[in-house]
Coordinates of C-alpha atoms in Angstrom, one line a residue:
M1 CA -8.7 -12.8 -11.2
S2 CA -7.7 -13.8 -7.7
Y3 CA -8.5 -17.3 -6.4
D4 CA -9.8 -15.9 -3.1
D5 CA -9.7 -12.9 -0.8
V6 CA -8.1 -13.8 2.5
E7 CA -7.8 -11.7 5.7
I8 CA -4.2 -11.4 7.0
E9 CA -5.5 -12.7 10.4
D10 CA -6.4 -16.0 8.6
M11 CA -2.8 -16.5 7.3
E12 CA 0.0 -18.0 9.4
W13 CA 3.5 -16.5 9.9
N14 CA 6.1 -19.0 8.7
E15 CA 9.4 -18.2 10.4
E16 CA 11.4 -20.4 8.0
L17 CA 10.0 -18.7 4.9
Q18 CA 9.8 -15.3 6.7
A19 CA 6.4 -14.9 5.0
Y20 CA 2.7 -15.1 5.8
T21 CA 1.3 -18.3 4.2
Y22 CA -2.1 -19.8 3.4
P23 CA -2.8 -23.2 2.0
C24 CA -3.1 -23.5 -1.8
P25 CA -5.4 -26.1 -3.3
C26 CA -2.3 -27.6 -5.2
G27 CA -0.8 -28.6 -1.8
D28 CA 1.8 -25.8 -1.5
L29 CA 1.4 -22.4 0.2
F30 CA 0.5 -18.9 -1.0
Q31 CA 3.2 -16.6 0.3
V32 CA 3.7 -12.9 1.0
T33 CA 6.5 -11.2 3.0
K34 CA 6.3 -8.4 5.5
D35 CA 8.4 -6.2 3.1
E36 CA 5.9 -6.8 0.3
L37 CA 3.0 -5.9 2.6
R38 CA 4.9 -2.7 3.7
L39 CA 5.1 -1.7 0.0
G40 CA 1.4 -2.1 -0.4
E41 CA 1.5 -5.5 -2.2
E42 CA -1.8 -7.3 -1.7
I43 CA -1.2 -10.4 -3.7
A44 CA 0.2 -13.7 -2.2
R45 CA 1.4 -16.1 -4.9
C46 CA 1.8 -19.8 -4.9
P47 CA 5.3 -20.8 -6.0
S48 CA 4.1 -24.2 -7.4
C49 CA 1.1 -23.1 -9.5
S50 CA -0.4 -20.1 -11.2
L51 CA -2.9 -19.3 -8.5
Y52 CA -2.8 -16.2 -6.3
I53 CA -4.9 -14.7 -3.5
T54 CA -5.7 -11.2 -2.5
V55 CA -4.6 -10.4 1.0
V56 CA -7.0 -8.1 2.9
Y57 CA -5.0 -6.1 5.5
N58 CA -4.3 -2.6 6.8
V59 CA -0.9 -1.4 5.3
E60 CA -0.5 1.0 8.3
D61 CA -0.2 -2.1 10.6
F62 CA 3.1 -2.9 8.8
L63 CA 4.6 0.6 8.5
G64 CA 5.8 0.8 12.1
D65 CA 8.5 -1.8 11.6
T66 CA 10.0 0.2 8.7
D67 CA 10.0 3.4 10.7
Q68 CA 12.0 1.7 13.4
K69 CA 14.6 0.4 10.9
N70 CA 14.9 3.8 9.2
K71 CA 15.7 5.5 12.6
N72 CA 18.8 3.3 12.8
L73 CA 19.9 4.4 9.3
D74 CA 19.7 8.1 9.9
P75 CA 23.1 9.8 9.7
P76 CA 24.4 11.1 13.0
K77 CA 23.7 14.8 13.7
Q78 CA 26.6 17.1 13.0
Q79 CA 28.2 18.7 16.0
P80 CA 29.3 22.3 15.9
V81 CA 33.1 22.7 15.6
A82 CA 35.0 25.5 17.2
V83 CA 37.3 27.3 14.8
A84 CA 40.3 29.2 16.2

C-alpha cells in the first residue's frame, strides 16, 4: 500500500537527479523520472527506505517529449534512383 497519493504538480523537478521529487518522512526524497512517467509508471520510490507514493498525473502530458525524440530517430526517406 502506498504511503500517500501525490499530484505531479506538488512534486519538484530536480535537475541534478533528472527526476521529480517529493519529501519522504525518512528525510530523503521520493523520486520518479520523466522516462518512467512516459512508460506509465505511477510509483515514486524513496531510495533510503521502503516507502513509496502514488503519483497522480496525466500520462499524455509526458508523451509529447517522446514523440519529438522519435522523429529524430526515423531513418531518412529513400530517394528514387535512376537506372540506365
